[in-house]
Coordinates of C-alpha atoms in Angstrom, one line a residue:
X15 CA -24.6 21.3 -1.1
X16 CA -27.5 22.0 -3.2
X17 CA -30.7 23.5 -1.2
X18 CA -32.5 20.9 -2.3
X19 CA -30.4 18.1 -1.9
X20 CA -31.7 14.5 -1.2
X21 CA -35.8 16.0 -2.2
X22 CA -36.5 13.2 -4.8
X23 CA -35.3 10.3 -2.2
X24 CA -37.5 12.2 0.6
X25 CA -40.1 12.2 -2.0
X26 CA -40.3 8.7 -2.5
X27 CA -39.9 7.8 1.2
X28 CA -43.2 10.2 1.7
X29 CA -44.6 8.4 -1.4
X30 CA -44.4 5.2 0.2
X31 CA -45.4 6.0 4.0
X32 CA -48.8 7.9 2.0
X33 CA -49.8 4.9 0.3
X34 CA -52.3 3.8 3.1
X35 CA -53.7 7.2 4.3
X36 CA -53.7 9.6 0.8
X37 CA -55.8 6.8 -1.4
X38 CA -58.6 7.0 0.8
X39 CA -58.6 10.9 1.0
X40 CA -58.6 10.9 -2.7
X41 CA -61.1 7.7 -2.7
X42 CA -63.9 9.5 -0.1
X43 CA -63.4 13.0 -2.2
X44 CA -64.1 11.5 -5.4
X45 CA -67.1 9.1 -4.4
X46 CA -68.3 11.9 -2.3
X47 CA -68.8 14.4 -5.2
X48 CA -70.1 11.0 -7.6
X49 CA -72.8 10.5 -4.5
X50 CA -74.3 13.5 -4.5
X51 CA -74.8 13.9 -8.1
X52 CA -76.5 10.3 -7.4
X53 CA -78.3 11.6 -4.6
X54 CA -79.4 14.6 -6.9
X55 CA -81.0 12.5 -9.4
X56 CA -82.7 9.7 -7.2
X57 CA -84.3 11.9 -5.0
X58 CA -84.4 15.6 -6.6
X59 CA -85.5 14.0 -9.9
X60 CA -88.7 16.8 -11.4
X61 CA -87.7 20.7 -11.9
X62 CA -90.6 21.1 -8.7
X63 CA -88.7 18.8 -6.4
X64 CA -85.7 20.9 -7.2
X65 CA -87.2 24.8 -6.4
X66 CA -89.1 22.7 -3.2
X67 CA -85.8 22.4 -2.1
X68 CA -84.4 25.9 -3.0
X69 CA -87.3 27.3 -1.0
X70 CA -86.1 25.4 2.0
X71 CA -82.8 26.7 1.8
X72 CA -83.8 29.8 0.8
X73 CA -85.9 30.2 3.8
X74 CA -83.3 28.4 6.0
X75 CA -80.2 30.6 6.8
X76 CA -78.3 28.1 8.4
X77 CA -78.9 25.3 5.8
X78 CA -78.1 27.6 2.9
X79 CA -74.9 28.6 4.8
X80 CA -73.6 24.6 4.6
X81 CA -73.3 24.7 1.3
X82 CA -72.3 28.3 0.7
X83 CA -72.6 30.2 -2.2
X84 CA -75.6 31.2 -4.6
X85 CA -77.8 27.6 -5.5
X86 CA -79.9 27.4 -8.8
X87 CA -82.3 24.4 -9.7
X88 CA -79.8 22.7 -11.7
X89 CA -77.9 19.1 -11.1
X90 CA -74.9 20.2 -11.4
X91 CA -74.8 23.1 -9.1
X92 CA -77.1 21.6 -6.6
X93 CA -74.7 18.4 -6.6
X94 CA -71.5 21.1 -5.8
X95 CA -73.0 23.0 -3.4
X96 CA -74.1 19.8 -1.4
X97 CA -70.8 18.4 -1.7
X98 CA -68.3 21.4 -2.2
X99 CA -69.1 22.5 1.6
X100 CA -67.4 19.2 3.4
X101 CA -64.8 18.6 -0.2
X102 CA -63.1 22.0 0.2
X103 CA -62.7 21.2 4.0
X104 CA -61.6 17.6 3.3
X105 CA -59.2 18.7 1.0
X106 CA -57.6 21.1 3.4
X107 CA -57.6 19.1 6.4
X108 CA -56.0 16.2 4.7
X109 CA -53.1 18.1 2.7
X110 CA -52.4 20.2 5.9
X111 CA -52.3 16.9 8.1
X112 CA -49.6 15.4 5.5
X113 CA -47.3 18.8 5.8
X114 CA -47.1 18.4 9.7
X115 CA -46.6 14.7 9.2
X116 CA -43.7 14.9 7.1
X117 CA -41.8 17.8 8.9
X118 CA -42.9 18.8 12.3
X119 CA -44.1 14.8 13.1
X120 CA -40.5 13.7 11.6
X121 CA -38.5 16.1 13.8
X122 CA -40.7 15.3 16.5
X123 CA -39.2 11.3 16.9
X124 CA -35.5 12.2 15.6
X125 CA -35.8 10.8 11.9
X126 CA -35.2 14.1 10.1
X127 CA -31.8 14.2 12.7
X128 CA -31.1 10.7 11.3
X129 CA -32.0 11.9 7.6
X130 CA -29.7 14.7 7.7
X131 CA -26.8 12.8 8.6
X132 CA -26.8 11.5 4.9
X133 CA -26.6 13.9 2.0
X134 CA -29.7 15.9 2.6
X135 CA -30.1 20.0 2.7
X136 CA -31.9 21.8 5.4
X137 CA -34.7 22.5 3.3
X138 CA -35.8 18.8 1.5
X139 CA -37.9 17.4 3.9
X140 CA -40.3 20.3 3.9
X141 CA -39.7 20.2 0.1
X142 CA -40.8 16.6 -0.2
X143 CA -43.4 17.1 2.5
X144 CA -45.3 20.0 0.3
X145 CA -44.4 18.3 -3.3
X146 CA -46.6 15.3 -1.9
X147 CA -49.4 17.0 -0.4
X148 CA -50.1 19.5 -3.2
X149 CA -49.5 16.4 -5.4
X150 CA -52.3 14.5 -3.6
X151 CA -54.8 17.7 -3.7
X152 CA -53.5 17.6 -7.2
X153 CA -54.7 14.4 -8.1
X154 CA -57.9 14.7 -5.9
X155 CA -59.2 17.6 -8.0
X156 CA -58.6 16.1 -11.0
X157 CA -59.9 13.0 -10.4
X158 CA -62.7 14.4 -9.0
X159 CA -63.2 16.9 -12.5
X160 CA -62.8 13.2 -14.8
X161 CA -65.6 11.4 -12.4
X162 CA -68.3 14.5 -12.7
X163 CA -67.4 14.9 -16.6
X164 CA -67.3 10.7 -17.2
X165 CA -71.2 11.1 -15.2
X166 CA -72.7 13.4 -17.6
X167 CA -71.5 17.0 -16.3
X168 CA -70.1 20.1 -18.1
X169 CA -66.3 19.6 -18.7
X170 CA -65.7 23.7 -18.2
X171 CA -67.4 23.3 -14.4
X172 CA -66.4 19.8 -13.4
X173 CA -62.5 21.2 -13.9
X174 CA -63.6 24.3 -12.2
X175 CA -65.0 21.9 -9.1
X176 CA -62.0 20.4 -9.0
X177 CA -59.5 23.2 -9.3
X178 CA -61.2 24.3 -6.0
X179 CA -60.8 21.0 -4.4
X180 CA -56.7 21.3 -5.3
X181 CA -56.6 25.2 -4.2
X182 CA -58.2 24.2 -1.0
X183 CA -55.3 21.5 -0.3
X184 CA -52.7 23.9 -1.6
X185 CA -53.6 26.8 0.9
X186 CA -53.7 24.7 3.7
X187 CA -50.3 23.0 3.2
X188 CA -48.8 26.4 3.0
X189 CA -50.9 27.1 6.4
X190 CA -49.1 24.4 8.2
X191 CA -46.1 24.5 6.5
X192 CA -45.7 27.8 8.5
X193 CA -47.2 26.4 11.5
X194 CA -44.7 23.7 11.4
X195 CA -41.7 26.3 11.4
X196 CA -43.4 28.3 14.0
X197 CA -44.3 25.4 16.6
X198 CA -41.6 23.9 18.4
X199 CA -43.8 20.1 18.5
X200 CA -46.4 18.7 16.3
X201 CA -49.1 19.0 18.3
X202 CA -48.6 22.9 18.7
X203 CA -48.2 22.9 14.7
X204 CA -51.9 21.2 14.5
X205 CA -53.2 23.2 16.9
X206 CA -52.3 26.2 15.1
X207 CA -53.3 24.6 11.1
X208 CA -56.2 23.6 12.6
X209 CA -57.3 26.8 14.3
X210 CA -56.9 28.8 10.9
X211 CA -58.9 26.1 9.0
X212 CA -61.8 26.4 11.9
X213 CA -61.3 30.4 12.0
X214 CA -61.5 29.9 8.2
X215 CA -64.7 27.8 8.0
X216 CA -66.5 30.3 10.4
X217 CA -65.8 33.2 8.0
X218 CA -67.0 31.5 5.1
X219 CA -69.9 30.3 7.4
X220 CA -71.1 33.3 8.7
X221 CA -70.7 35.3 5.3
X222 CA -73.3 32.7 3.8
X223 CA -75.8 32.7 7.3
X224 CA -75.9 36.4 7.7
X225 CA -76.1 37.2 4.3
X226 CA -72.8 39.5 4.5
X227 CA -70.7 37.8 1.2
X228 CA -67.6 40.1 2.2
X229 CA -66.9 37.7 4.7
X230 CA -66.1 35.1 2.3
X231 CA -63.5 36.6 0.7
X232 CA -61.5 36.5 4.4
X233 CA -61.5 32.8 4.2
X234 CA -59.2 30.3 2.5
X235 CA -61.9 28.0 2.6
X236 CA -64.7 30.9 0.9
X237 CA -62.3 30.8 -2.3
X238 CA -62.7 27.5 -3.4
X239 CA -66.4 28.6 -3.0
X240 CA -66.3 31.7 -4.6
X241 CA -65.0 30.1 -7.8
X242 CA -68.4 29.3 -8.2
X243 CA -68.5 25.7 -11.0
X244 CA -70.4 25.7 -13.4
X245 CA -71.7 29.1 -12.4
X246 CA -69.4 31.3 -14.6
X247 CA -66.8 29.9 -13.5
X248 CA -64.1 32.5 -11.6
X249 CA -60.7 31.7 -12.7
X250 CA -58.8 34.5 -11.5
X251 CA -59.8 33.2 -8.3
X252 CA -57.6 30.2 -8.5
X253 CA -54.9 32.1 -9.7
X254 CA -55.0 34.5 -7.1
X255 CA -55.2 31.8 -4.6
X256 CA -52.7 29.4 -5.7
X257 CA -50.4 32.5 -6.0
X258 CA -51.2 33.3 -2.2
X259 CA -49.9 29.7 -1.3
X260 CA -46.8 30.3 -3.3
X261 CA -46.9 33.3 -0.9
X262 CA -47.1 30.8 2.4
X263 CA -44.4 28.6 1.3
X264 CA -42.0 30.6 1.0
X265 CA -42.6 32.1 3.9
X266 CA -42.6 28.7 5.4
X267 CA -38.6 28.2 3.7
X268 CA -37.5 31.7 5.0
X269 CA -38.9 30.9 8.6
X270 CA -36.9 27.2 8.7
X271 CA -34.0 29.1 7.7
X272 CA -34.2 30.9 10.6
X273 CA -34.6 28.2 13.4
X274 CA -32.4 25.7 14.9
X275 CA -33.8 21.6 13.6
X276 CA -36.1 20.7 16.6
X277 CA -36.9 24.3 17.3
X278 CA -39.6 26.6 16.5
X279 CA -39.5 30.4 15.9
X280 CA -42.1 30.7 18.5
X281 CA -40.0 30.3 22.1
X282 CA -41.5 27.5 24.0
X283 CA -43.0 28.5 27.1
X284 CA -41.4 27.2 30.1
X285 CA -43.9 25.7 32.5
X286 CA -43.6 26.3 36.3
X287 CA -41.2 24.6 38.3
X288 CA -43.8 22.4 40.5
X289 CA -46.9 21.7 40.1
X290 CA -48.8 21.4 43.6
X291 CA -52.1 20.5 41.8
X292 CA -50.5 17.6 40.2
X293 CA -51.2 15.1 43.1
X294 CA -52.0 11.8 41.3
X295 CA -52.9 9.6 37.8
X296 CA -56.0 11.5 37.5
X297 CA -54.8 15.1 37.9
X298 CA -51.8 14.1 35.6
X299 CA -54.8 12.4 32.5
X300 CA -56.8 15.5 33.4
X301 CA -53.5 18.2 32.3
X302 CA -52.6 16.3 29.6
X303 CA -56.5 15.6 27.9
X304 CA -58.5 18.9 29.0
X305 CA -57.0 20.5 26.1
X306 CA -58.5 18.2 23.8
X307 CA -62.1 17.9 25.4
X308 CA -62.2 21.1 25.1
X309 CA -61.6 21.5 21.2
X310 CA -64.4 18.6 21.2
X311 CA -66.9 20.5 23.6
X312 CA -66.9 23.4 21.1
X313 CA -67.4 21.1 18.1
X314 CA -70.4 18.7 20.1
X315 CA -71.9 22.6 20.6
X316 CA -71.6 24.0 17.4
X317 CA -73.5 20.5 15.8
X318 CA -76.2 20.7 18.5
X319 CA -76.9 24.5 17.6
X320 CA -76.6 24.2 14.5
X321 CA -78.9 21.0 15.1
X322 CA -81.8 22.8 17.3
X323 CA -81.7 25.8 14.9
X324 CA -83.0 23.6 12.3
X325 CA -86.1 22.2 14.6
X326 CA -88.4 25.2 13.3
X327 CA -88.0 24.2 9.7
X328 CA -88.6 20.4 10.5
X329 CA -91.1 20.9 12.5
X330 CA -93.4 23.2 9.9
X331 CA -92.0 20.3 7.0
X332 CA -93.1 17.3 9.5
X333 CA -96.9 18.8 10.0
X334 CA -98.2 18.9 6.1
X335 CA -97.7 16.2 4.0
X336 CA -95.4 17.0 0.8
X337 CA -92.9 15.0 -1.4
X338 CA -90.2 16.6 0.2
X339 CA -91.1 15.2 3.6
X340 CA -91.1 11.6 2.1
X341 CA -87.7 12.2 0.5
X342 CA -86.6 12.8 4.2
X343 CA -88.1 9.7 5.4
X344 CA -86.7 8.0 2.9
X345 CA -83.0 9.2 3.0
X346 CA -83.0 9.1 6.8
X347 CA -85.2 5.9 7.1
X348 CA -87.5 7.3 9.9
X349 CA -90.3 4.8 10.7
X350 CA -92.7 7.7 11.2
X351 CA -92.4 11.3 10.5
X352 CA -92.5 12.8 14.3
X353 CA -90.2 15.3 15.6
X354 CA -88.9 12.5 18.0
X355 CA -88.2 10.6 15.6
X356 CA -86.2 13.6 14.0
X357 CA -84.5 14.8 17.4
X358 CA -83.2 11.2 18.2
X359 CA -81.8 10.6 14.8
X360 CA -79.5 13.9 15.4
X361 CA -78.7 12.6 18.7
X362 CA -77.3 9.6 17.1
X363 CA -75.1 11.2 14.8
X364 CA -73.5 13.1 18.0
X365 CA -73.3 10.3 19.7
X366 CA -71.7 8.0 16.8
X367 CA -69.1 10.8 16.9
X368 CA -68.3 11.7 20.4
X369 CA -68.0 7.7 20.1
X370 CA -64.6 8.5 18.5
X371 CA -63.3 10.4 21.7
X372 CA -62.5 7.5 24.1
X373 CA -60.8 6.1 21.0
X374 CA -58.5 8.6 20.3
X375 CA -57.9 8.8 24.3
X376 CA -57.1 5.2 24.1
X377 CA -54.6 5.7 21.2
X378 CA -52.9 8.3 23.4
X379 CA -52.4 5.9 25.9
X380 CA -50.2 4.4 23.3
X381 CA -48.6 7.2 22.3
X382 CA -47.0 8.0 26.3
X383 CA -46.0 4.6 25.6
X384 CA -44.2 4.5 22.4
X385 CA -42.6 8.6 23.4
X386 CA -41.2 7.2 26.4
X387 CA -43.2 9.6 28.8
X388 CA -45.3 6.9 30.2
X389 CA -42.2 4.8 31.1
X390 CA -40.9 8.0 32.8
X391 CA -44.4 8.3 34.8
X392 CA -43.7 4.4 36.3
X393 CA -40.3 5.3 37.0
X394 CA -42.1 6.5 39.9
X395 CA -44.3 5.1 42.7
X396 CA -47.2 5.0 40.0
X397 CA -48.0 1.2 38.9
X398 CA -49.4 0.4 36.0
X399 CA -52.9 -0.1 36.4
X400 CA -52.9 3.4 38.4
X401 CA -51.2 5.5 35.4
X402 CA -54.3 3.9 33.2
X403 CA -57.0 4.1 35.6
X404 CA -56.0 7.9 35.8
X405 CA -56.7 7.8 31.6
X406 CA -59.9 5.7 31.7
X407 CA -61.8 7.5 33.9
X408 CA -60.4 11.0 32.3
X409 CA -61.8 9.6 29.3
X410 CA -65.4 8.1 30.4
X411 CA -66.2 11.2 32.1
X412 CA -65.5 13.3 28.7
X413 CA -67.3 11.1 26.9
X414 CA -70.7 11.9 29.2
X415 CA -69.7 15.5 29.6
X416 CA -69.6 15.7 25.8
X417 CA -72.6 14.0 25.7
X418 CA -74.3 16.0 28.4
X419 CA -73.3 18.8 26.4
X420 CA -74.7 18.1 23.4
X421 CA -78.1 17.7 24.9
X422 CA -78.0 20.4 26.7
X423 CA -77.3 23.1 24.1
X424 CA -79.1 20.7 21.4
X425 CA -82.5 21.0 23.8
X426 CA -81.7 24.4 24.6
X427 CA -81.8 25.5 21.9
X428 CA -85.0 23.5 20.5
X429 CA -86.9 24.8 23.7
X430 CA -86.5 28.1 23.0
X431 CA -87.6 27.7 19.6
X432 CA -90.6 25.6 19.0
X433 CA -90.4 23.5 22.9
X434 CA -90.6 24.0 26.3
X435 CA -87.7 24.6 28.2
X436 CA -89.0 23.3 31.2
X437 CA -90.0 19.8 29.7
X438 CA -87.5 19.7 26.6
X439 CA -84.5 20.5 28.4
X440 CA -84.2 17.7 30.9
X441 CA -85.9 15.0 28.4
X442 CA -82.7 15.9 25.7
X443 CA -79.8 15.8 28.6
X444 CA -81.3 12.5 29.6
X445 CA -81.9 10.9 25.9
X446 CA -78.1 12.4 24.9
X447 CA -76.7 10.5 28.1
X448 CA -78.7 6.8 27.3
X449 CA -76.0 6.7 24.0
X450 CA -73.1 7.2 26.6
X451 CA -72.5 3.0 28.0
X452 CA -72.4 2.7 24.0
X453 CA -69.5 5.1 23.2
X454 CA -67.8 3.2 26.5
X455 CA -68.0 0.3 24.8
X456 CA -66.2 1.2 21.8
X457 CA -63.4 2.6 23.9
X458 CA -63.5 -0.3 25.7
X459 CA -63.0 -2.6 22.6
X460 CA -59.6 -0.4 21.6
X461 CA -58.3 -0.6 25.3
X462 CA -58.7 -4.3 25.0
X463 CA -56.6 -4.0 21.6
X464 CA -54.1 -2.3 23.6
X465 CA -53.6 -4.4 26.3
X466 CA -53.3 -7.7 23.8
X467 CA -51.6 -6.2 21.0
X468 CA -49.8 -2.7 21.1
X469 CA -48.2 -2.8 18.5
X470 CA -51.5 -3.3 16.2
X471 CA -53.5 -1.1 18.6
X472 CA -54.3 2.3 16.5
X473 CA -54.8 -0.5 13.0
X474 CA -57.4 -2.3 15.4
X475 CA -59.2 1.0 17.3
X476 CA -60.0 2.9 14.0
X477 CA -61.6 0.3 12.0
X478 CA -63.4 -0.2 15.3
X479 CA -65.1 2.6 15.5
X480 CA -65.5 2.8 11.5
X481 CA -67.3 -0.4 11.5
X482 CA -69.9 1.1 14.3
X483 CA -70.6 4.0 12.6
X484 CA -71.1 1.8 9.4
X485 CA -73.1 -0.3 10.7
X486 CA -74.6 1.6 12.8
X487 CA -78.3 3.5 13.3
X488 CA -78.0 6.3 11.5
X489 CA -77.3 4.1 8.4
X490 CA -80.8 4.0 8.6
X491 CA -81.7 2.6 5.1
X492 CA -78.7 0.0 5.2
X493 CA -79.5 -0.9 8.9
X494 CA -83.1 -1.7 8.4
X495 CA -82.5 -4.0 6.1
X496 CA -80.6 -6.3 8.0
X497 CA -82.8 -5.1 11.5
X498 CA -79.8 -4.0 13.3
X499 CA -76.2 -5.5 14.0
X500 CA -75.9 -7.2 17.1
X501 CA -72.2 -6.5 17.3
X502 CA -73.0 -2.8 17.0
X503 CA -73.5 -1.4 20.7
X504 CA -75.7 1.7 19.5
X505 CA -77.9 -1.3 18.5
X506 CA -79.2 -1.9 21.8
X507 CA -80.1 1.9 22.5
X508 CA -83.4 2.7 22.3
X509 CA -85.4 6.1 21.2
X510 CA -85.3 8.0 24.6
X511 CA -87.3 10.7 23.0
X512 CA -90.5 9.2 22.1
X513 CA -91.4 8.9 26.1
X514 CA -91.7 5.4 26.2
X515 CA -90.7 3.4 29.8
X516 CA -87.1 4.0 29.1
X517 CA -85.9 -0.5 29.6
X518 CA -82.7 -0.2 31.6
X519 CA -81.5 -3.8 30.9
X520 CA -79.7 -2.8 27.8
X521 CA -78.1 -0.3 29.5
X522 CA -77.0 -2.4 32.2
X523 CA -75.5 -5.1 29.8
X524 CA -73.4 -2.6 28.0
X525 CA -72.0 -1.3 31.0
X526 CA -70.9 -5.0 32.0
X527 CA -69.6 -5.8 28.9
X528 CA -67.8 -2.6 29.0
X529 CA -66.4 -3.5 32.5
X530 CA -65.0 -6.8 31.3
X531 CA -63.6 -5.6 28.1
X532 CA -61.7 -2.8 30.1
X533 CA -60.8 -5.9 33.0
X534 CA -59.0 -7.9 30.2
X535 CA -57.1 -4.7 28.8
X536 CA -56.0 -3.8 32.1
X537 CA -54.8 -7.1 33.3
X538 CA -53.3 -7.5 29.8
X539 CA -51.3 -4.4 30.0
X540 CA -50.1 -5.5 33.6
X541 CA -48.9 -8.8 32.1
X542 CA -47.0 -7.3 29.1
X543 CA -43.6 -5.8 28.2
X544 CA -44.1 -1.7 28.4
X545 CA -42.4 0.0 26.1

């Protein structure tokens, strides 16, 4: 049989499961790079407004490390370096989340077993699986070159930005294209792609905030920046890096050569034969979850130091008037330019995220379902309602714990700097943990979708919490139109930080509404057909 037997009908079959997760990669990357160049010339329009805002960087380690690189008063290098930072991430995440979807994922539920029963070699799926990922960073980058050139930018840079985009995407589906030969399960393979891309990110990070540009060139993620657009552009750098991918991939076809289908090269570690701590539902949530509130507790801390590190700079911006602080206002729609106002709005945006954890706990739930493991779990005494109880409150808890966390290490680190520990501290834990009934609620709202209609419950839970962020507080300029959503839940939490009587009635009615909406999942799921 020919190695590559059965790629272009694996292709296709990839092709088709893509269409309604790689437009809107490709869609946000694009519109993302068009925005900024939007954002450039709205708000950043004189050539004083543009070294204002170099100075701030300049004087800012931490803000000049998000974008990365060397930034000159020009449009179209301050448009890249506002977007490049989050595009070249994007572009990685998504191509490496397609690899491990279309190999590890596949052998995961026993399709790539099924597949192979018909005329298809050993090495087509991961073929297929890294001909449609590269294709889609492909297509990204170039779409993303057309868009800057059609908007007025220099052809030579805009296919520059974009070949950084595509070499991004490339590098990290080689990344987990080995991780997916290495892991013996998906989730092992993420772990690992994901760890490189974070380990990567930090380099490039740090080599930026320290001033140390050696770093860079350790991280994956530091060549797309290094290629510098419209900056003399550094070709060789693509080469170089699309030749190191060429490197991962076939790494990746000599490692999958080497390993049984359903196996890893990494030997699985066997876990003990009993497990005296393992006592009940909750114990049972807590060992399968802790794993990933932990990944999220390092991410909530990184924001909110990353966050309070920035407090000096706002606060000397927010006490002398300047056109730069009325751009801020304006972009972040602050009714008054206070440090409050600046400290809750940051809060917000943590809390519209951690809003996503209970989410993705809920969509677990589904998964022990549809993998057979929760059926396995009710094979025992367990009932129903117990085995989710155990998840619900796993998940409520991390959802204040994250919270707690990011006020804690977001007023930490604010006290220290230009606050007072003593005061600060406990005024940012509390504010953090008035979102928290909010984030419930959106969990709640998915749980309910699970209970009614499984089957539709991950297409119901992440528009959910889509639509709160969208219409939610930190779309400040949108939200102010319309004076808030009442669908929204963040809507009805108010500005703990300003140190006004803190109203607990809203409070109170989220929690009830959250109560019921968890009631009707529960006795929903105890009504249905498992499985």
């Amino acid at each position: 049989m020919n190695a590559f037997a059965g790629t272009g009908h694996l292709v296709r079959l990839a092709l088709r499961r893509e269409r309604a997760i790689a437009p809107w990669w490709i869609l946000l990357i694009v519109s993302m790079s068009l925005v900024m160049v939007a954002y450039i010339n709205r708000y950043m329009r004189t050539e004083e407004l543009k070294l204002t805002y170099l100075g701030i960087i300049a004087r800012t380690p931490l803000l000049h490390a998000i974008g990365g690189g060397q930034v000159e008063p020009r449009l179209e290098v301050l448009a890249t370096w506002r977007s490049g930072g989050f595009l070249y991430v994007a572009g990685a995440f998504a191509a490496l989340m397609s690899v491990i979807r279309h190999t590890r994922r596949e052998e995961d539920a026993g399709r790539t077993e099924l597949v192979r029963a018909a005329v298809v070699s050993r090495r087509a799926p991961l073929t297929a699986a890294v001909l449609v990922a590269s294709g889609v960073s492909l297509l990204a980058g170039a779409l993303t070159a057309a868009a800057l050139i059609t908007a007025g930018l220099p052809p030579i840079g805009s296919i520059a930005y974009g070949a950084a985009i595509a070499l991004a995407g490339w590098l990290f589906g080689g990344v987990a294209a080995v991780a997916a030969q290495l892991a013996a399960g998906a989730r092992t393979a993420t772990t690992i792609a994901l760890s490189v891309l974070g380990l990567a990110y930090v380099l490039r990070f740090s080599g930026d905030a320290l001033g140390q540009p050696w770093l860079r060139y350790l991280s994956p993620i530091g060549w797309s920046h290094l290629v510098q657009p419209y900056q003399g552009e550094r070709w060789w750098l693509v080469g170089a890096g699309f030749v190191v991918g060429a490197v991962l991939y076939g790494l990746a076809y000599r490692l999958l050569d080497r390993r049984d289908l359903g196996a890893g090269v990494l030997a699985e570690r066997p876990g003990p034969a009993t497990a005296p701590r393992l006592r009940g539902p909750v114990s049972l949530a807590w060992r399968l979850h802790r794993g990933l509130l932990l990944k999220w507790a390092v991410g909530v801390a990184i924001f909110a130091g990353a966050a309070g590190g920035l407090s000096p700079l706002t606060n000397d911006l927010l006490t002398r008037p300047s056109v730069m602080l009325d751009t801020i206002i304006t972009m972040t729609g602050m009714r008054s330019p206070s440090l409050a106002a600046y400290v809750w709005y940051l809060i917000m945006i943590m809390a519209y995220a951690v809003a996503l954890y209970p989410v993705l706990m809920v969509i677990r739930l589904r998964a022990e379902e549809v993998s057979g493991r929760g059926e396995a779990v009710l094979a025992t005494p367990l009932s129903r309602l117990r085995w989710a109880g155990g998840h619900l409150l796993v998940a409520g808890l991390g959802t204040a714990a994250l919270m707690a966390v990011a006020g804690l290490v977001f007023g930490t680190v604010f006290s220290l700097l230009v606050g007072d520990l003593a005061v600060d501290l406990p005024r940012f834990v509390a504010g953090a943990l008035t979102t928290v009934p909010a984030a419930w609620s959106v969990g709640a709202v998915c749980l309910l979708a699970y209970g009614l209609v499984p089957r539709a419950c991950v297409a119901i839970s992440w528009p959910a919490w889509v639509l709160t962020v969208a219409l939610g507080q930190i779309m400040t300029p949108f939200y102010g139109f319309f004076g808030g959503f009442p669908v929204e839940p963040f809507h009805y939490v108010a500005n703990a930080m300003t140190g006004a009587p803190y109203d607990v009635r809203p409070t109170l009615g989220l929690i009830v509404v959250t109560a019921l909406l968890l009631a009707g999942g529960l006795l929903s799921l105890r009504r249905r057909d498992f499985g």
